[in-house]
Short mmCIF file of C-alpha atoms in Angstrom, two decimals:
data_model
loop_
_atom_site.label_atom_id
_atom_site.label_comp_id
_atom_site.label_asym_id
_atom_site.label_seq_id
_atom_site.Cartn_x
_atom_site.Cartn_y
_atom_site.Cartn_z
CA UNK A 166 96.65 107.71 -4.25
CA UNK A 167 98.94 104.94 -5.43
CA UNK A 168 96.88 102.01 -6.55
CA UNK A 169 98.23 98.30 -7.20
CA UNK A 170 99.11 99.23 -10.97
CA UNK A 171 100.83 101.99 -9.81
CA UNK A 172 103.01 99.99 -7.26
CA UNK A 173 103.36 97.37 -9.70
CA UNK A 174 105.55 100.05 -11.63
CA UNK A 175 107.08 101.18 -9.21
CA UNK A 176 108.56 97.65 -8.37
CA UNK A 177 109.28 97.70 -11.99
CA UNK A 178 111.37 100.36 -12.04
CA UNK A 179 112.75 99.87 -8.42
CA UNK A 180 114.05 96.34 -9.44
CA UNK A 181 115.17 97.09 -12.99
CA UNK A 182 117.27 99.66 -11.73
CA UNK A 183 118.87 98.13 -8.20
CA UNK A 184 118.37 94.09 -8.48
CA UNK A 185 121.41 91.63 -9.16
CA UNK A 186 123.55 94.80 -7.92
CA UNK A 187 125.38 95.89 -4.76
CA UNK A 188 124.56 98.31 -2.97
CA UNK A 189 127.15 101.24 -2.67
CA UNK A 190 124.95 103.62 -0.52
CA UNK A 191 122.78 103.28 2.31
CA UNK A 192 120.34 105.98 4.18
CA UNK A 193 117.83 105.42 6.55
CA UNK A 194 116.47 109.30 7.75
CA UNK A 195 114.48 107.48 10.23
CA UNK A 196 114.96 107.05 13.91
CA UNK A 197 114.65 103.64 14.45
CA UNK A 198 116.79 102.61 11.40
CA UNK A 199 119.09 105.47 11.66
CA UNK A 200 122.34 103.59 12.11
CA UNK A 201 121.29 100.49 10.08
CA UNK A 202 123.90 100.07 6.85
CA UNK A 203 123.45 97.89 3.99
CA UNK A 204 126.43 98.59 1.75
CA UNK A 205 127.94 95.59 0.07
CA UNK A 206 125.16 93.37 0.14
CA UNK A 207 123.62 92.65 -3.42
CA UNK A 208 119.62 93.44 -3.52
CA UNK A 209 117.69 90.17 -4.65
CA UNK A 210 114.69 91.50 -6.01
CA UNK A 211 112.12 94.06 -5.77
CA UNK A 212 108.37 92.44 -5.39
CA UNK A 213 104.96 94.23 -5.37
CA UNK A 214 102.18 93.02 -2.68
CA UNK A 215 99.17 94.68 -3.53
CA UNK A 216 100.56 98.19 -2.31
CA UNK A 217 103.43 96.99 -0.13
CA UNK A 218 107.14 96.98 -2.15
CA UNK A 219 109.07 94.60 -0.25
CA UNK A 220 112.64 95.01 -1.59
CA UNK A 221 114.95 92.02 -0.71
CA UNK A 222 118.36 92.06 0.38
CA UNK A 223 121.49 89.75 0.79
CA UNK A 224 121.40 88.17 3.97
CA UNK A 225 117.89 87.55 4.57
CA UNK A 226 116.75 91.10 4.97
CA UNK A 227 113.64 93.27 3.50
CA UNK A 228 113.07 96.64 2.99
CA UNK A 229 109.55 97.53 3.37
CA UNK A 230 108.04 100.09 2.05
CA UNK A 231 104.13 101.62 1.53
CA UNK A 232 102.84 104.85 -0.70
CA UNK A 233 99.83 105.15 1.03
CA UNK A 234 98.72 108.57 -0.41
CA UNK A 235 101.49 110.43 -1.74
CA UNK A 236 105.10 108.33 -0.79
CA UNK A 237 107.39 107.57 -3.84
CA UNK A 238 110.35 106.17 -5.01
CA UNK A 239 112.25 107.92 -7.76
CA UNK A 240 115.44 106.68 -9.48
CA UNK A 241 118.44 108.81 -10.32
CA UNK A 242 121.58 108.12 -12.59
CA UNK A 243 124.49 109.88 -11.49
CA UNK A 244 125.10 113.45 -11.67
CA UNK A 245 121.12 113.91 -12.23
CA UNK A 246 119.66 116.53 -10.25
CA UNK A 247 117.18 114.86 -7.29
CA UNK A 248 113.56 115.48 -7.92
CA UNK A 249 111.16 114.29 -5.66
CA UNK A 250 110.57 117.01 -2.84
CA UNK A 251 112.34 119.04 -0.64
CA UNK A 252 115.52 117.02 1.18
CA UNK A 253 113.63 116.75 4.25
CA UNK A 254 111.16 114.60 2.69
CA UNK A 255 113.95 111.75 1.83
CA UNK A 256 113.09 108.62 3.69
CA UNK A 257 115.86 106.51 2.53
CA UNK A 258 118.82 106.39 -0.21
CA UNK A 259 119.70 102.94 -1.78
CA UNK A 260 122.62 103.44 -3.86
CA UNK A 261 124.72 101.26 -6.70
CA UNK A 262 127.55 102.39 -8.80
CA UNK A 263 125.07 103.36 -11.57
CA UNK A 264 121.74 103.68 -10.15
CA UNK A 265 120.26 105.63 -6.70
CA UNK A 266 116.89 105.15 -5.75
CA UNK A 267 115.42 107.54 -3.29
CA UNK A 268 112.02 107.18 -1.26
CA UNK A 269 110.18 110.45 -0.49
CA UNK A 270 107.47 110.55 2.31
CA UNK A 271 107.30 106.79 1.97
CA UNK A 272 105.20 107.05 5.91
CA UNK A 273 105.84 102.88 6.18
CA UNK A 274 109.54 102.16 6.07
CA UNK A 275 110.51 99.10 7.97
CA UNK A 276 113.48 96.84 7.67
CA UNK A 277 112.41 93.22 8.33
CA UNK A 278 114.08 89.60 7.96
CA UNK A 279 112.87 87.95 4.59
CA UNK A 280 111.40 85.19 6.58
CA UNK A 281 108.77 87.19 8.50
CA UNK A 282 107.92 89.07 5.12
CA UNK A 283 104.06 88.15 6.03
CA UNK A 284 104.10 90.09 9.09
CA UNK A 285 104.01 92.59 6.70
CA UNK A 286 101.76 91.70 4.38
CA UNK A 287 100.12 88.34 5.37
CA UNK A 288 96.98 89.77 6.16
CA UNK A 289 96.39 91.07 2.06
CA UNK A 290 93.56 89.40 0.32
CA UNK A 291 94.12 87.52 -3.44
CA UNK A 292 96.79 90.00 -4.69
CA UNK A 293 94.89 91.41 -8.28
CA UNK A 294 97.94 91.21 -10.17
CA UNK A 295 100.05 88.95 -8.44
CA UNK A 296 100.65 85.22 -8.43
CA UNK A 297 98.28 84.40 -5.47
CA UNK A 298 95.69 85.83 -7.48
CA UNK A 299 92.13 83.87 -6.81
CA UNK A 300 89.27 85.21 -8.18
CA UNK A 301 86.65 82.78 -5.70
CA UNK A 302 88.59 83.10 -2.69
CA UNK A 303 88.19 87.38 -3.29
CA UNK A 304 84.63 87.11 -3.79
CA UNK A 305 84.47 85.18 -0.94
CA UNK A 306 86.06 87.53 1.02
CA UNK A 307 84.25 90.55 -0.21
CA UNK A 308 81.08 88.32 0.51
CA UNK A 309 81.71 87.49 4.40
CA UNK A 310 80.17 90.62 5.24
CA UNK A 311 77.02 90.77 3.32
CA UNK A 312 75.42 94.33 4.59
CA UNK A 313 79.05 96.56 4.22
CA UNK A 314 78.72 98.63 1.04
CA UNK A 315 80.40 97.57 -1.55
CA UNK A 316 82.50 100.52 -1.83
CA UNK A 317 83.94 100.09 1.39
CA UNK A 318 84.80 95.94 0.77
CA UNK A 319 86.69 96.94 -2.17
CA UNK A 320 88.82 99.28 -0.29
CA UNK A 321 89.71 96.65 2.56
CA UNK A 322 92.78 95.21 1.47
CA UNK A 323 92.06 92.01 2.98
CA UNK A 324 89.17 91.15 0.99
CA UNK A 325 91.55 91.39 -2.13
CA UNK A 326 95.00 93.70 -2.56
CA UNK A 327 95.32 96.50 -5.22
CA UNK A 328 92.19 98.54 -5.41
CA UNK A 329 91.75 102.04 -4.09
CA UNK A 330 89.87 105.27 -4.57
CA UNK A 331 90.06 105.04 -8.32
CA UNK A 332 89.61 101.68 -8.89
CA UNK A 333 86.77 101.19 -6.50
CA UNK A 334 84.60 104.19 -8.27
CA UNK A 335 84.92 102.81 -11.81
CA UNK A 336 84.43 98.84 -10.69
CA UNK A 337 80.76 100.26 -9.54
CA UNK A 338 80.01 102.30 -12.40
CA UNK A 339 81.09 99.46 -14.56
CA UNK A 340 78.93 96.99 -12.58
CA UNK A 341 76.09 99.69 -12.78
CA UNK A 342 75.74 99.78 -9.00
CA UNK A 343 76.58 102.66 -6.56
CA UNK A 344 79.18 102.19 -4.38
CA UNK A 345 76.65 102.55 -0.80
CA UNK A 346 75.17 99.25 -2.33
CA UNK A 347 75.96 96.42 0.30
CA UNK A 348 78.29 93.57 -1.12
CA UNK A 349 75.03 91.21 -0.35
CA UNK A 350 72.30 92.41 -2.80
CA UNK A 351 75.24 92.86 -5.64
CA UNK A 352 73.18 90.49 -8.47
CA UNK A 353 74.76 87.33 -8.78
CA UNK A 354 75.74 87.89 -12.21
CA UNK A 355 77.59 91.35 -11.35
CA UNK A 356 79.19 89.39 -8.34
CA UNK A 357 80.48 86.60 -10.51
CA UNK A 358 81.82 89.18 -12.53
CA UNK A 359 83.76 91.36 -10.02
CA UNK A 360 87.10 89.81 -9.39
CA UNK A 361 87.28 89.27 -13.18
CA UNK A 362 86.62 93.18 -14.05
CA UNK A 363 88.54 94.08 -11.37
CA UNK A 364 91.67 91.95 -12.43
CA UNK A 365 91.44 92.49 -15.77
CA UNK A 366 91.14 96.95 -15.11
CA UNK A 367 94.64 96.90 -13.35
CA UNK A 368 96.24 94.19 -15.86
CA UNK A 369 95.63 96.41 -18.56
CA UNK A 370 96.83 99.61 -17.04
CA UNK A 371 100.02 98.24 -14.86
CA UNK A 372 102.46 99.24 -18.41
CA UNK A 373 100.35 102.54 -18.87
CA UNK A 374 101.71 105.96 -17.84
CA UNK A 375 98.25 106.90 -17.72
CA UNK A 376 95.32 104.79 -15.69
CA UNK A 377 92.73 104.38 -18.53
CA UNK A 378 89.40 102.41 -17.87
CA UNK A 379 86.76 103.61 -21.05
CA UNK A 380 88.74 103.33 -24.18
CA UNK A 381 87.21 106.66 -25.19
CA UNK A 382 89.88 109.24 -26.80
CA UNK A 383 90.16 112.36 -24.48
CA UNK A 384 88.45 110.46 -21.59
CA UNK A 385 90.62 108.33 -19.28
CA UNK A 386 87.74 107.15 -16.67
CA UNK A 387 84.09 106.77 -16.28
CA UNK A 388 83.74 108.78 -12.92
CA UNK A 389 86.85 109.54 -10.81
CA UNK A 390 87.45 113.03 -10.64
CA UNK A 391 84.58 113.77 -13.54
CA UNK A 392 82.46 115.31 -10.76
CA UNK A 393 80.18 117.28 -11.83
CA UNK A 394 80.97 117.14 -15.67
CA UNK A 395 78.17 114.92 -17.05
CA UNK A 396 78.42 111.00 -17.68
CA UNK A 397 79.96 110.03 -20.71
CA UNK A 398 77.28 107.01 -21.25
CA UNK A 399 73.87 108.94 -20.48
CA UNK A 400 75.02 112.93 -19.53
CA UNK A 401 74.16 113.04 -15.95
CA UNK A 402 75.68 115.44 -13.80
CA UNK A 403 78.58 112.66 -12.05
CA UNK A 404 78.24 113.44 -7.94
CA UNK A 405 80.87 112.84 -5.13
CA UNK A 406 80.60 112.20 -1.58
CA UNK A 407 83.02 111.11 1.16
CA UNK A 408 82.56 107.18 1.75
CA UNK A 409 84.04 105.26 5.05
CA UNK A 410 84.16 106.40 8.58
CA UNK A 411 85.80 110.01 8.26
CA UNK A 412 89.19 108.72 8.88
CA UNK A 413 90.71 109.35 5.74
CA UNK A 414 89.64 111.47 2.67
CA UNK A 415 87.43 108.84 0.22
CA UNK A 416 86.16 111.01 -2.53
CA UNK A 417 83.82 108.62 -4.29
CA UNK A 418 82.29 109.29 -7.76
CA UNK A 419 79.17 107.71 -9.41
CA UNK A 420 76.64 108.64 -11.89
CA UNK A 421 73.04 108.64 -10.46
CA UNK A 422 71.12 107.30 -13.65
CA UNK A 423 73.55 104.98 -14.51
CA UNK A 424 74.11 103.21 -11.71
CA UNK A 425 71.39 101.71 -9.39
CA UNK A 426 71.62 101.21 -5.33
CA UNK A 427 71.77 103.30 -2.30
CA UNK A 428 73.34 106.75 -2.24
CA UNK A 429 74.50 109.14 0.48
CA UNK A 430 72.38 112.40 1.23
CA UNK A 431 74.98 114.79 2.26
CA UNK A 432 76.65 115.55 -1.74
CA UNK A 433 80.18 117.12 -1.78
CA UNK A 434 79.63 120.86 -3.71
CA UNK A 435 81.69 119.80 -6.28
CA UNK A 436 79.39 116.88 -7.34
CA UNK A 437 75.25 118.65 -7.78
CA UNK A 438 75.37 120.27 -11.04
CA UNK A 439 73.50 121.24 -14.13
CA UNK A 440 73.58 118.54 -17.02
CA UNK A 441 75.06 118.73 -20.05
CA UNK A 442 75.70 115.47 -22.68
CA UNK A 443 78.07 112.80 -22.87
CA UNK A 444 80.49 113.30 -25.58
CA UNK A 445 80.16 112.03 -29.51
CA UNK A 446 80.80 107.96 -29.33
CA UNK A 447 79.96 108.26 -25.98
CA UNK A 448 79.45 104.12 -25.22
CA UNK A 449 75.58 102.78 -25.00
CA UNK A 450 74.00 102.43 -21.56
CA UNK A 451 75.34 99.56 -19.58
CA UNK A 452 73.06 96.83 -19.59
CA UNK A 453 73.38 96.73 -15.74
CA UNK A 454 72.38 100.54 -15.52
#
């Protein structure tokens, strides 16, 4: 699932390649925008918002666009073959004489006037890497609900923009708490902590090609996906379980001796394991485990 980082490139790319140019091709393959055309106007800019791209347009226009969990936007030079998915997947086609950028299973397209950009995305929280970024007014937010789990605060966009599955599994296992832990009994040293951890995480990966959070070579992350290979700090079997109200897969990973707090019963079968032992320079126990 594309995480704030990973839009953050994709903006990259997206304005790098169409920005300051006009546009020589438009294609809309959805109903309500079928017969919209924006050849000849010049594309302004191409700006992230936590996981929204809002991509602006001559004449006071936006194209908006969301991931969610498996939407893209590739970009082609000409004569390059197209390589995102099956034609019927193509969303939309923005086109300049040298560039053509193509959205694939992009399930939020919308075309909106620049000035009511925030009916898009005015309800985000503190955008992580963006220039509203406020560490107190995220921790506030997270805070307003004191008994949700932790887990489940990070996810909600409107506590504070950028963080999903990923993210939210290695922010606990950092803070050496388990994601069920509510947001209120987080120690007030971990929770002045948070919005820093979490900013600085998707600072340092938004140039990466690859989402690294240990610094270990041969291990990206802490948790995600580790399930049920042992930890690298201690050698625990990692465990998984679904978090959130069942509306939407939420694999969430955690080690169970390194991290401290409330855990579900019901384990997914890919997470209750035999041990084994966490790799040569494997780092010390967190002193929050």
């Amino acid at each position: 699932m594309p995480e704030g980082d990973t839009v953050w490139q994709a903006a990259r790319r997206l304005h790098d390649a169409l920005a300051g140019k006009v546009l020589t091709r438009s294609d809309f393959r959805v109903p309500r925008y079928a017969l919209v055309d924006l050849t000849g106007r010049a594309v302004l800019d191409v700006t992230p918002r936590g996981k929204h791209l809002l991509t602006h347009v001559e004449g006071g226009l936006t194209v908006h666009s969301h991931l969610r969990m498996d939407g893209a936007w590739k970009i082609f030079t000409p004569g390059r073959r197209w390589s995102g998915g099956p034609a019927h997947q193509i969303r939309v086609i923005l086109g300049t004489a040298d560039r053509t950028a193509v959205g694939y299973r992009l399930p939020v397209l919308d075309i909106l006037r620049t000035a009511d950009d925030q009916r898009a995305v005015g309800h985000l929280g503190p955008d992580l890497l963006g220039p509203d970024w406020d560490p107190g007014q995220a921790m506030a937010n997270l805070s307003a609900d004191p008994a949700r789990p932790l887990g489940e605060a990070l996810l909600d966009q409107r506590n504070l923009a950028g963080v999903g599955n990923v993210y939210k599994s290695e922010i606990c296992f950092l803070l050496g708490v388990t994601p069920w832990l509510p947001v209120g009994e987080l120690p007030p040293d971990r929770a002045g902590y948070l919005p820093e951890l979490a900013q600085k995480l998707l600072e340092a990966n938004r140039d990466r090609p690859v989402r690294r959070t240990t610094g270990l070579r041969g291990h990206d992350l802490f948790v995600y996906g580790r399930a049920p290979r042992p930890c690298l700090r201690c050698g625990t079997p990692v465990r998984v379980a679904d978090q959130g109200d069942g509306s939407a897969e939420r694999p969430t990973y955690w080690c169970p001796a390194c991290q401290s707090g409330p855990a579900p019963r019901r384990l997914s079968r890919r997470g209750d394991r035999p041990s084994g032992r966490p790799p040569p320079g494997a780092p010390p126990p967190s002193p929050w485990s």
